[in-house]
Coordinates of C-alpha atoms in Angstrom, one line a residue:
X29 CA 0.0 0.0 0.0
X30 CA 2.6 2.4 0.9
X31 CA 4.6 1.8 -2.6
X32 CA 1.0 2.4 -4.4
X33 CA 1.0 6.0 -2.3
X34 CA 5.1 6.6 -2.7
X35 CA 4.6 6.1 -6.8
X36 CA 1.0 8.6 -6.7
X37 CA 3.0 11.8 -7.6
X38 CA 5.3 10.6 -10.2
X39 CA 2.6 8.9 -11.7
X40 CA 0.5 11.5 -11.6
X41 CA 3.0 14.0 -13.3
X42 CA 4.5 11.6 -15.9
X43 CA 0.7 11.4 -17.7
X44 CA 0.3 15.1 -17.6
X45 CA 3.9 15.6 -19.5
X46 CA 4.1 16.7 -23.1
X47 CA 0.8 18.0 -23.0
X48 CA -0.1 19.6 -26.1
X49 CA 2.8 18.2 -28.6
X50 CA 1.2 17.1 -31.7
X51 CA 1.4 13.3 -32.5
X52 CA 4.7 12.9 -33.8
X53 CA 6.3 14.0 -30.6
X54 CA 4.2 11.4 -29.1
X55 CA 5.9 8.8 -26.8
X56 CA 4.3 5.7 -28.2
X57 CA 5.5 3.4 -24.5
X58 CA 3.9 6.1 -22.7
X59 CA -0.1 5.4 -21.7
X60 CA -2.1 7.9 -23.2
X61 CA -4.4 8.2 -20.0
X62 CA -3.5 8.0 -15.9
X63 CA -4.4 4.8 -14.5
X64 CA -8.3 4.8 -13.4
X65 CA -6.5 2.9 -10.1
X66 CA -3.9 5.6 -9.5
X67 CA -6.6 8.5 -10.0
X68 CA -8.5 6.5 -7.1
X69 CA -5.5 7.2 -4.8
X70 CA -5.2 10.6 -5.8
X71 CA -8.6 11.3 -4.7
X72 CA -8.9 9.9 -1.3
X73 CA -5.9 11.4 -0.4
X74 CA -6.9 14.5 -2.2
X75 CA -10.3 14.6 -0.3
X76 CA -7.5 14.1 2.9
X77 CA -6.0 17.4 1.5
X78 CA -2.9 19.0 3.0
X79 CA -2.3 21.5 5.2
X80 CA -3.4 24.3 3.6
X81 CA -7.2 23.9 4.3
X82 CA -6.9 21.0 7.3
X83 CA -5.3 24.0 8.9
X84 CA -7.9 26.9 8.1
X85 CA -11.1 25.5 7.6
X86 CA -10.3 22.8 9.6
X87 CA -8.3 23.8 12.8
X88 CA -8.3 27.5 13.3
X89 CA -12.2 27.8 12.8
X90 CA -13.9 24.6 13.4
X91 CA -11.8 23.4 16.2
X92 CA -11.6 26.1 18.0
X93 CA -15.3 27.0 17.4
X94 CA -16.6 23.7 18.7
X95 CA -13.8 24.0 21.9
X96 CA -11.9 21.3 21.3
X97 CA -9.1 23.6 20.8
X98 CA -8.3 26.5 22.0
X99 CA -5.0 29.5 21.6
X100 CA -3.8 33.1 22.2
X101 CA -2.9 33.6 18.9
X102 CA -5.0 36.2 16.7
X103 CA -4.2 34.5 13.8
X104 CA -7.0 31.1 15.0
X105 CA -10.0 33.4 13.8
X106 CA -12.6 30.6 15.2
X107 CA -10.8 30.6 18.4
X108 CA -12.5 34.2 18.7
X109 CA -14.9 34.5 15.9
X110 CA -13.1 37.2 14.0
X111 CA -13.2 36.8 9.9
X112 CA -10.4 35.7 7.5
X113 CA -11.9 35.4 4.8
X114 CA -9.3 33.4 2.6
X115 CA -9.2 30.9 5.6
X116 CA -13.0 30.7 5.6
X117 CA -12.6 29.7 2.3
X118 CA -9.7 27.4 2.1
X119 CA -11.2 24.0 1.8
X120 CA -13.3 25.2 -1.1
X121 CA -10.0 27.2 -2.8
X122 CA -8.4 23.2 -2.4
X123 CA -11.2 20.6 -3.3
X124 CA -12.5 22.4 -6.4
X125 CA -9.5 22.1 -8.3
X126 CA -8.2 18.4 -6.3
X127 CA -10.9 16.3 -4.9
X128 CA -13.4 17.4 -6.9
X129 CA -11.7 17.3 -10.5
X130 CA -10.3 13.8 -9.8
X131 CA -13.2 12.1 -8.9
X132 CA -15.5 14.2 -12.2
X133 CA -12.6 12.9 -14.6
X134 CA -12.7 9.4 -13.0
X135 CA -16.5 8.9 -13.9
X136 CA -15.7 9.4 -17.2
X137 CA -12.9 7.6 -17.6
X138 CA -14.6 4.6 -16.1
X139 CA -17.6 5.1 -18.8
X140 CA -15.1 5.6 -21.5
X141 CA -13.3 2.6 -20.9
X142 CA -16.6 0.4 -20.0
X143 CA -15.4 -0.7 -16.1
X144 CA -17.7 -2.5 -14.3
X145 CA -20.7 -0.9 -12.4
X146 CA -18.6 -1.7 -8.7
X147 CA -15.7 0.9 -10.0
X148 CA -18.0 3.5 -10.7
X149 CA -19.9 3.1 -7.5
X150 CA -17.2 3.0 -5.3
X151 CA -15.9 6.6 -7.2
X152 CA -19.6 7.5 -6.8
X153 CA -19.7 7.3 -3.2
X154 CA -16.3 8.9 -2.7
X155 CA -17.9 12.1 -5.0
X156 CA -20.7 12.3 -2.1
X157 CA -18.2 12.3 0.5
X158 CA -16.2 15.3 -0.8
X159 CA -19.6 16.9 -1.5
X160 CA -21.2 16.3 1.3
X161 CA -18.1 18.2 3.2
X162 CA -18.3 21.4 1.0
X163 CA -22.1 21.8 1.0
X164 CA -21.9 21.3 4.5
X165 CA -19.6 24.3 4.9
X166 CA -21.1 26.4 2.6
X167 CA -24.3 25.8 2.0
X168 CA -25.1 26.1 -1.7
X169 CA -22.5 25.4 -3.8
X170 CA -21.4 24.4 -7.3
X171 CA -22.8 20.9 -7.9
X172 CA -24.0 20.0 -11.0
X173 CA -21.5 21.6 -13.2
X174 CA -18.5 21.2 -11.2
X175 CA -15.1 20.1 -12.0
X176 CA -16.3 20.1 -15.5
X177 CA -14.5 22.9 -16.9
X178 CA -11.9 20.4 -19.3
X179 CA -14.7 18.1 -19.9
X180 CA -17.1 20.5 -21.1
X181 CA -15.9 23.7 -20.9
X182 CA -17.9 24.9 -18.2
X183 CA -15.3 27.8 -16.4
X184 CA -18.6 29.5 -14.3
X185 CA -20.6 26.6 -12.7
X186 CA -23.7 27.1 -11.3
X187 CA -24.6 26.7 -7.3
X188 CA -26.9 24.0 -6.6
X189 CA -29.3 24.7 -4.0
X190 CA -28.7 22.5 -0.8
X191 CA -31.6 20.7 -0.8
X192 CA -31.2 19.4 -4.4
X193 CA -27.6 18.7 -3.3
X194 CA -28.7 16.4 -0.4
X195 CA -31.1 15.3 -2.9
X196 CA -29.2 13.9 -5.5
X197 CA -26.2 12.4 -2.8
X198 CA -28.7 10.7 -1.3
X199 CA -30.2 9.5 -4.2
X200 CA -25.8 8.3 -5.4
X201 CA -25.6 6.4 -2.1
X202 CA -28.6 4.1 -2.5
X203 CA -27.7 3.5 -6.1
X204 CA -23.9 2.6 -5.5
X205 CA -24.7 0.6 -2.4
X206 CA -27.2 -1.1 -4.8
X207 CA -24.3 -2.0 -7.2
X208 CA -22.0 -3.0 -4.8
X209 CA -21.5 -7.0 -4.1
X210 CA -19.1 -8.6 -2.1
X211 CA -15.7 -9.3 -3.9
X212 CA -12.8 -7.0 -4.8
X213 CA -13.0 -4.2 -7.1
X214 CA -11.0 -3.5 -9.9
X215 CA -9.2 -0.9 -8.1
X216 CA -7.2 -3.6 -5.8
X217 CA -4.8 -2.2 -3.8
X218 CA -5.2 0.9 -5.2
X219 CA -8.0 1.8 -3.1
X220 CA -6.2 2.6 0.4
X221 CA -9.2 2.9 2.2
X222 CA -10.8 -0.3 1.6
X223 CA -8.2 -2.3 -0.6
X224 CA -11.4 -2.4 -3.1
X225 CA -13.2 -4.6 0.0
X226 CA -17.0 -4.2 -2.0
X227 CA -18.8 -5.3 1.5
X228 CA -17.1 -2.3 3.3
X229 CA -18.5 0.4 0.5
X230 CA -21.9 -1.0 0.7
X231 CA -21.5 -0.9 4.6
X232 CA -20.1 2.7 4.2
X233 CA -22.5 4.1 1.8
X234 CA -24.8 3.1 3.9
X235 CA -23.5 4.7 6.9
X236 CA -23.1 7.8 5.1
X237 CA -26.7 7.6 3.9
X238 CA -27.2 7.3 7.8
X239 CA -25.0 10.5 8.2
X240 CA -26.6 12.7 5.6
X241 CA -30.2 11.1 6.4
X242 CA -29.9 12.7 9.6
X243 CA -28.8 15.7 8.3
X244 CA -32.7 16.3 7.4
X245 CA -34.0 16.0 11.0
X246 CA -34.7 20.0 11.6
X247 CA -35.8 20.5 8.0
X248 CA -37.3 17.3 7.7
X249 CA -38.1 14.9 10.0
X250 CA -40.3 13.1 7.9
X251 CA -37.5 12.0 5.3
X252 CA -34.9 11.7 7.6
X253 CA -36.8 9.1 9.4
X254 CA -36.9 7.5 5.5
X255 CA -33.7 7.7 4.8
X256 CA -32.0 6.8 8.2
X257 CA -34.5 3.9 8.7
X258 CA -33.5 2.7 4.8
X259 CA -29.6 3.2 5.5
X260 CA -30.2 0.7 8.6
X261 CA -32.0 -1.7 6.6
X262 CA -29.6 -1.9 4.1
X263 CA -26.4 -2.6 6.5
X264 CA -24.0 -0.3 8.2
X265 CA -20.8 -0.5 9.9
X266 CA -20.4 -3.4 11.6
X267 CA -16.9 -2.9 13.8
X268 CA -13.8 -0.7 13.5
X269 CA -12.5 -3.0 10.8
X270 CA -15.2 -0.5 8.3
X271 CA -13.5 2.9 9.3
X272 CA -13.6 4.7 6.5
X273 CA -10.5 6.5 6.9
X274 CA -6.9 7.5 4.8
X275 CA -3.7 5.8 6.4
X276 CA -0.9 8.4 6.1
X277 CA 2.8 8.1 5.8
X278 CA 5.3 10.6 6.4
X279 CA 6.3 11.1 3.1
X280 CA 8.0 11.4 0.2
X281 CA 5.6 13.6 -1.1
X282 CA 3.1 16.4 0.8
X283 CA 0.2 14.7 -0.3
X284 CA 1.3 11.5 1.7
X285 CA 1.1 13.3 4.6
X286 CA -1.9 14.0 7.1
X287 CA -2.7 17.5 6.9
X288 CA -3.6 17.7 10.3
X289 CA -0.1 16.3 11.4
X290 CA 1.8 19.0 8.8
X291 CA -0.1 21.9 11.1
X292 CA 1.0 20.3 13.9
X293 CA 4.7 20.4 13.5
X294 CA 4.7 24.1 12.8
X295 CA 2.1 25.4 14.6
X296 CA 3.1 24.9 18.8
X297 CA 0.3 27.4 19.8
X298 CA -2.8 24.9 19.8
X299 CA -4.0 23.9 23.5
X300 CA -6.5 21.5 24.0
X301 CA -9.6 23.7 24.9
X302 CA -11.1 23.5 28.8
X303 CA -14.5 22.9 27.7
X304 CA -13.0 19.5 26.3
X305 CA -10.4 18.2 28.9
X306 CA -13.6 19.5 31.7
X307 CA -15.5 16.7 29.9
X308 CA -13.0 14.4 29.4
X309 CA -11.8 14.6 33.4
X310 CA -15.5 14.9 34.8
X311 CA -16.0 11.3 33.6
X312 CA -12.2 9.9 34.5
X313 CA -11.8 9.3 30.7
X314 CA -8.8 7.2 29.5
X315 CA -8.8 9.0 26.5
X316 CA -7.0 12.1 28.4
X317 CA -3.8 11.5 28.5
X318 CA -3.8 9.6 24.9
X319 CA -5.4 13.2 23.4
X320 CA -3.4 15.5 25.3
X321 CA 0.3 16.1 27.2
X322 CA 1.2 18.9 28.7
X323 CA 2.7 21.8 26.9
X324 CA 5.7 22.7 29.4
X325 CA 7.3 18.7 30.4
X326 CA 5.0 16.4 28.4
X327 CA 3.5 15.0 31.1
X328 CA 0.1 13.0 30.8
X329 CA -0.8 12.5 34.1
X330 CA -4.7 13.7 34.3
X331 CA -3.8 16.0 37.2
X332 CA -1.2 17.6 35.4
X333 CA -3.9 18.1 32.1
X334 CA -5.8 21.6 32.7
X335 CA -7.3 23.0 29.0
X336 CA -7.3 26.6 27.7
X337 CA -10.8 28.6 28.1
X338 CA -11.4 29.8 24.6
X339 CA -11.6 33.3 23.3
X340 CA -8.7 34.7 25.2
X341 CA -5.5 36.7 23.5
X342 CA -2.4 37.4 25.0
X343 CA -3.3 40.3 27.0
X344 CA -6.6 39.2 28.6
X345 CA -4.9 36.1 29.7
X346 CA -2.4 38.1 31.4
X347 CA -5.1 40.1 32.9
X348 CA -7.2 37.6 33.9
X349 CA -4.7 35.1 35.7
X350 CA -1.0 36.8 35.2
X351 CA 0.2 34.5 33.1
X352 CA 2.5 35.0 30.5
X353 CA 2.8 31.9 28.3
X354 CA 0.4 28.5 28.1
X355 CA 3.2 25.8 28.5
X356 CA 1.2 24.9 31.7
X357 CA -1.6 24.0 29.4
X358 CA -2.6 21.1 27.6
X359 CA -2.0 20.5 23.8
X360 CA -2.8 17.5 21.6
X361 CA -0.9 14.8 22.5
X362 CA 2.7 14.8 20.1
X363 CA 3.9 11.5 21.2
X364 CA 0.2 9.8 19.7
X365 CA -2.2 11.8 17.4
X366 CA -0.9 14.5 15.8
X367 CA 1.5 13.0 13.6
X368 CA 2.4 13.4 9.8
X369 CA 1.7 9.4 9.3
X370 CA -1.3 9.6 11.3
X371 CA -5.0 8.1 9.9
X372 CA -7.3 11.0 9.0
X373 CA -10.9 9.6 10.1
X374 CA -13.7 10.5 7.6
X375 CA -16.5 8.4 9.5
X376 CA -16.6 6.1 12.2
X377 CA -18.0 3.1 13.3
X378 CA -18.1 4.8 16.5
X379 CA -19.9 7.5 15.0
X380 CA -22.4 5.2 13.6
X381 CA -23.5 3.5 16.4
X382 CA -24.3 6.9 18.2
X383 CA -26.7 7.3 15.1
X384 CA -28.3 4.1 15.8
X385 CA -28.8 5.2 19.2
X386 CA -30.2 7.9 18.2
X387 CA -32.3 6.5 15.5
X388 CA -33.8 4.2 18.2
X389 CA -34.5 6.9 20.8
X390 CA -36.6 9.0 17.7
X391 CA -38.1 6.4 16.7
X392 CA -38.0 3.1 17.7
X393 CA -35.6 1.9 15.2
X394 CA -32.4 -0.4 15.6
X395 CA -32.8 -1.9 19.0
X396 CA -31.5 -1.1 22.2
X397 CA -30.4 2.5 22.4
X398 CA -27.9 1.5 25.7
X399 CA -26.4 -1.0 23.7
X400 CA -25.8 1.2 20.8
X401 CA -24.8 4.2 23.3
X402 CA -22.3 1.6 25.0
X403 CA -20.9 0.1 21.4
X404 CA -20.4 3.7 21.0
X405 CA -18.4 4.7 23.6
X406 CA -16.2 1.4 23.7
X407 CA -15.6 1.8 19.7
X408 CA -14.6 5.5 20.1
X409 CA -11.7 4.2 22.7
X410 CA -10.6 1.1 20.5
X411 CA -9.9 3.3 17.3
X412 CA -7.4 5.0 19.1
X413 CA -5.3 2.2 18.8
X414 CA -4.8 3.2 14.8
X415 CA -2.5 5.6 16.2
X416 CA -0.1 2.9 17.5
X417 CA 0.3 1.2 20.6
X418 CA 0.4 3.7 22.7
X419 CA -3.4 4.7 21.7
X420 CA -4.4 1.2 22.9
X421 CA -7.1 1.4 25.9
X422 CA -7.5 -1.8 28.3
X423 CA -10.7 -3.2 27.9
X424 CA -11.0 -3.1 32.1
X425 CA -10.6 0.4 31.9
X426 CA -13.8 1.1 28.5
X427 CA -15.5 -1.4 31.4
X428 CA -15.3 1.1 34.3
X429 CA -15.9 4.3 32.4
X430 CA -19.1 2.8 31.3
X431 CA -20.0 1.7 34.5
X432 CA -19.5 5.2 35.7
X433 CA -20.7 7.1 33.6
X434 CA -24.1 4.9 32.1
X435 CA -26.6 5.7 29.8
X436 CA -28.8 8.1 30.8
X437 CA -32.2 7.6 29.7
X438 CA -34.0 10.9 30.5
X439 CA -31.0 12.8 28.8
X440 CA -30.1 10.4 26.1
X441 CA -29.6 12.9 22.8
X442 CA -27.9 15.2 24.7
X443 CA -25.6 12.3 26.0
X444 CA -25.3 10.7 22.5
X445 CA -24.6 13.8 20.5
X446 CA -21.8 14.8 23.6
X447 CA -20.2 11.6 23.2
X448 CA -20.5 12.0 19.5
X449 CA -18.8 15.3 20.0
X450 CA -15.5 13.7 21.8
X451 CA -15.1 10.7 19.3
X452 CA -14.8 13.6 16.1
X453 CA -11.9 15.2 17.4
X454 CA -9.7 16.3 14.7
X455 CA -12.3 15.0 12.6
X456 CA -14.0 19.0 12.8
X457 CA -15.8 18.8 9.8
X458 CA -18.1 16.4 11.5
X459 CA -18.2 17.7 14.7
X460 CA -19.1 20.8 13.4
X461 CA -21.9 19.5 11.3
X462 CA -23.5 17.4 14.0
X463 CA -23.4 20.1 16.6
X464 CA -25.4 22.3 14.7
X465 CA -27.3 19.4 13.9
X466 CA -28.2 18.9 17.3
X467 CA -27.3 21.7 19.3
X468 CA -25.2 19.2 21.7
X469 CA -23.1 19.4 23.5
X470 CA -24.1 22.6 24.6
X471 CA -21.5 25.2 24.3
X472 CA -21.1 28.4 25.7
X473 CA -19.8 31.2 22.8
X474 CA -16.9 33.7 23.5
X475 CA -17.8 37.4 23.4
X476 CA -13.9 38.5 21.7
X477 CA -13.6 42.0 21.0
X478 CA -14.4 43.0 17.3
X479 CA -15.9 39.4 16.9
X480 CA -18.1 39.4 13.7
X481 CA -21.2 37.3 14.8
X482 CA -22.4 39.3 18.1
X483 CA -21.2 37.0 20.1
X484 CA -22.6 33.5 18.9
X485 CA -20.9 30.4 17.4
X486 CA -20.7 30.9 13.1
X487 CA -23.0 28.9 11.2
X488 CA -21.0 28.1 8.5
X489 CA -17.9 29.3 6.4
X490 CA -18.1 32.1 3.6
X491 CA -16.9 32.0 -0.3
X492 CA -13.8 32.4 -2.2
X493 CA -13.6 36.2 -2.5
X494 CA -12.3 35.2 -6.3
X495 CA -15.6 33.8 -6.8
X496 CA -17.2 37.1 -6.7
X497 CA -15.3 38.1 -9.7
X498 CA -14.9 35.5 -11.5
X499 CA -18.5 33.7 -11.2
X500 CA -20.3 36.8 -10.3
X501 CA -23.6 36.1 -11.8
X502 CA -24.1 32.5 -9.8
X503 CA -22.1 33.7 -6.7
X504 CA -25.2 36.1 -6.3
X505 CA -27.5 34.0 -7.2
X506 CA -26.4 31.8 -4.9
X507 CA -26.5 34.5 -2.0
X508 CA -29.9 35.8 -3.0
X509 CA -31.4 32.4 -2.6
X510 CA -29.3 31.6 0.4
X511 CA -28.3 34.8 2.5
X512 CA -25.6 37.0 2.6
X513 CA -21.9 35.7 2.5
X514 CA -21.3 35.1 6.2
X515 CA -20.5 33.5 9.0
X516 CA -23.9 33.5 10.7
X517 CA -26.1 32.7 7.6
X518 CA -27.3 29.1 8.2
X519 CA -27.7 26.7 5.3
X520 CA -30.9 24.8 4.5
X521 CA -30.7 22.1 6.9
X522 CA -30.0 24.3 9.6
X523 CA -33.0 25.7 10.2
X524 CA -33.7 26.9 13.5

């Protein structure tokens, strides 16, 4: 697997050489086309990304908006709910021209050259994936006609509305899980997710049918119940063997690397948020001192782990407790999770089973919300152990958290959605999705000087600032239709 990810680049770059020479300067050894297998591995670890936007839209707003991070510096906008506006935009500067393009030239490639129906499903439901995370972000956003701009010229795509978005991804899960069976896919090894496993993309559309299905509950709860209650029926993750997630290694090229783990080796001035360790210590969870060490000596001890109270600079910290620096404070933990080879989760079995729990609190479906609350919890520890060994929780110990700290009946979507909450970190995209999903856990928003949303947690991210002049005419469409270009405008889904 690693050699398939060492070879992406230089594959990648010999098949766009000599573009343009007319046919006698044609290499006739040379394929006249990528590899459909090697444009797989582009994609997932373009929908991975780098650090450009995993460090923007990722980190500086979205962690720090949902508290699981928090930082003095002025630069972490969402820390403090201040406005860059080429940070806000940063995962849709990156997927248009990466994820997106990859994935839109696959499909046709794979019609072109008559591959079977599992090939094109599997690149189907990586296509909703990337969507689902810009859409989610954004709100309305170019759809239909994107990444089309070599295959049919289209330089100005239009921006969908949301609901026909959801529409239509919903509509590309059930269809590739339909054409999924249970053998391996042309794309072999290729596929680093999945090694072209066709049982774990049916389980995984399915769970991101579940995902997106839920999505719908404030807007509505009539067709989320159809769609979640269809996702179940059809099979879902089944164990952290169906993680859909990208392994990493540490090079030779950027695009190896886990974007996260790239901010984290030049950016020292992340601490882990107090709203987060609070949580994590109120319930003596052994996930502390895997998530974070402290700043100063690297200790892990939980006594030793106190987390950073977000919206603060420099100054106010001084003035509030005389302190000068944060070294006292925990950060993510170096020695585990924040690594350059490091997995970058996309969804989780752990994820999953909070849904089901969920699903069977709403309505009745899936069984035993405990059960599904407890498979939670105990598959949220076990993951960690993709980190290494020293991610690896004793079974004893998922035992005794559970036992103190069980299920709580009369509170149960507020305790799902928390837990939900602490199994996404670094996965922010998510985290920030379901929160405003559910409104849980409940946060309390920072009041930063010269913050741009009076005070309350941003709704969403804005546009590129280049699509203003360069797609005018569907950039305000898009705006009329959806609200103005800020942070506090709420996309369709999230209604209040």
């Amino acid at each position: 697997m690693k050699k398939t990810i060492y070879i992406l680049m230089f594959a990648l770059i010999m098949g766009a050489c000599d573009e343009g020479f007319e046919e006698l300067n044609v290499n006739p050894t040379r394929p006249s086309q990528v590899d459909v297998s090697t444009k797989l591995t582009a994609a997932q670890l373009f929908a991975s990304s780098e650090r450009y936007d995993n460090w923007r839209a990722g980190l500086i707003y979205q962690s720090t908006m949902m508290q699981h991070i928090a930082t003095t510096a002025g630069y972490w906008d969402g820390d403090k709910y201040t406005w860059n506006r080429g940070y806000a935009s940063s995962l849709m500067d990156r997927y248009y021209g990466n994820a997106v393009k990859s994935l839109e030239d696959m499909l046709v490639q794979l019609d072109e050259e008559g591959a079977p129906d599992e090939m094109k499903a599997i690149t189907r439901i990586m296509r909703v994936f990337v969507f689902s995370r810009l859409t989610d972000l954004y709100g309305d956003v170019p759809y239909s006609e994107a990444g089309k701009a070599v295959l049919e010229g289209i330089l100005t795509p239009k921006y969908d509305p949301q609901s026909e978005i959801y529409a239509d991804m919903l509509n590309e899960l059930q269809e590739a899980a339909a054409a999924l069976g249970s053998g391996t896919s042309g794309f072999g090894d290729a596929d680093i997710i999945y090694q072209g496993d066709q049982a774990k993309w049916k389980r995984l559309a399915n769970s991101l049918m579940l995902r997106l299905g839920f999505r719908l509950i404030k807007v509505d709860p009539a067709a989320s119940q159809q769609w979640v209650t269809q996702a179940i029926n059809g099979g879902v993750m089944e164990s952290n063997a169906d993680i859909f997630y990208v392994p990493h290694t540490a090079g030779p090229e950027g695009v190896n690397r886990n974007g996260n783990g790239e901010v984290f080796t030049v950016d020292g001035n992340p601490r882990l948020s107090k709203t987060f360790v609070d949580f994590l210590q109120a319930g003596n969870d052994p996930r502390l001192p895997i998530l974070g060490a402290r700043r100063g000596d690297g200790s892990t001890d939980p006594a030793d782990l106190q987390g950073f109270p977000n919206g603060l600079n420099a100054q106010m910290l001084m003035d509030m407790t005389g302190e000068e620096n944060t070294d006292a404070y925990a950060e993510p933990n170096r020695n585990i999770i924040t690594g350059e080879d490091a997995p970058m989760f996309f969804q989780t079995y752990a994820e999953v089973e909070f849904m089901l729990a969920e699903a069977s609190v709403r309505w009745g479906l899936a069984g035993d919300a405990e059960t599904h609350y407890n498979n939670g919890v105990r598959a949220a520890m076990e993951m960690l152990s993709l980190y290494g060994d020293g991610g690896v929780i004793a079974s004893g110990d998922i035992d005794t958290y559970l036992a103190n700290n069980p299920y709580d009946a009369a509170n149960a979507l507020e305790q799902i959605n928390t837990q939900y909450w602490a199994a996404t970190f670094l996965n922010e995209y998510e985290t920030f999705s379901n929160w405003r999903r559910t409104g849980f856990p409940v946060l309390v928003p920072v009041n930063f000087p010269g913050n741009v949303t009076n005070g309350t947690i941003p709704r969403r991210m804005s546009y590129s600032e280049s699509e203003q002049v360069n797609n005018k005419a569907n950039y305000d469409e898009a705006i009329a239709r959806q609200g103005p270009d800020e942070l506090t405008t709420r996309v369709w889904w999230d209604v209040q």
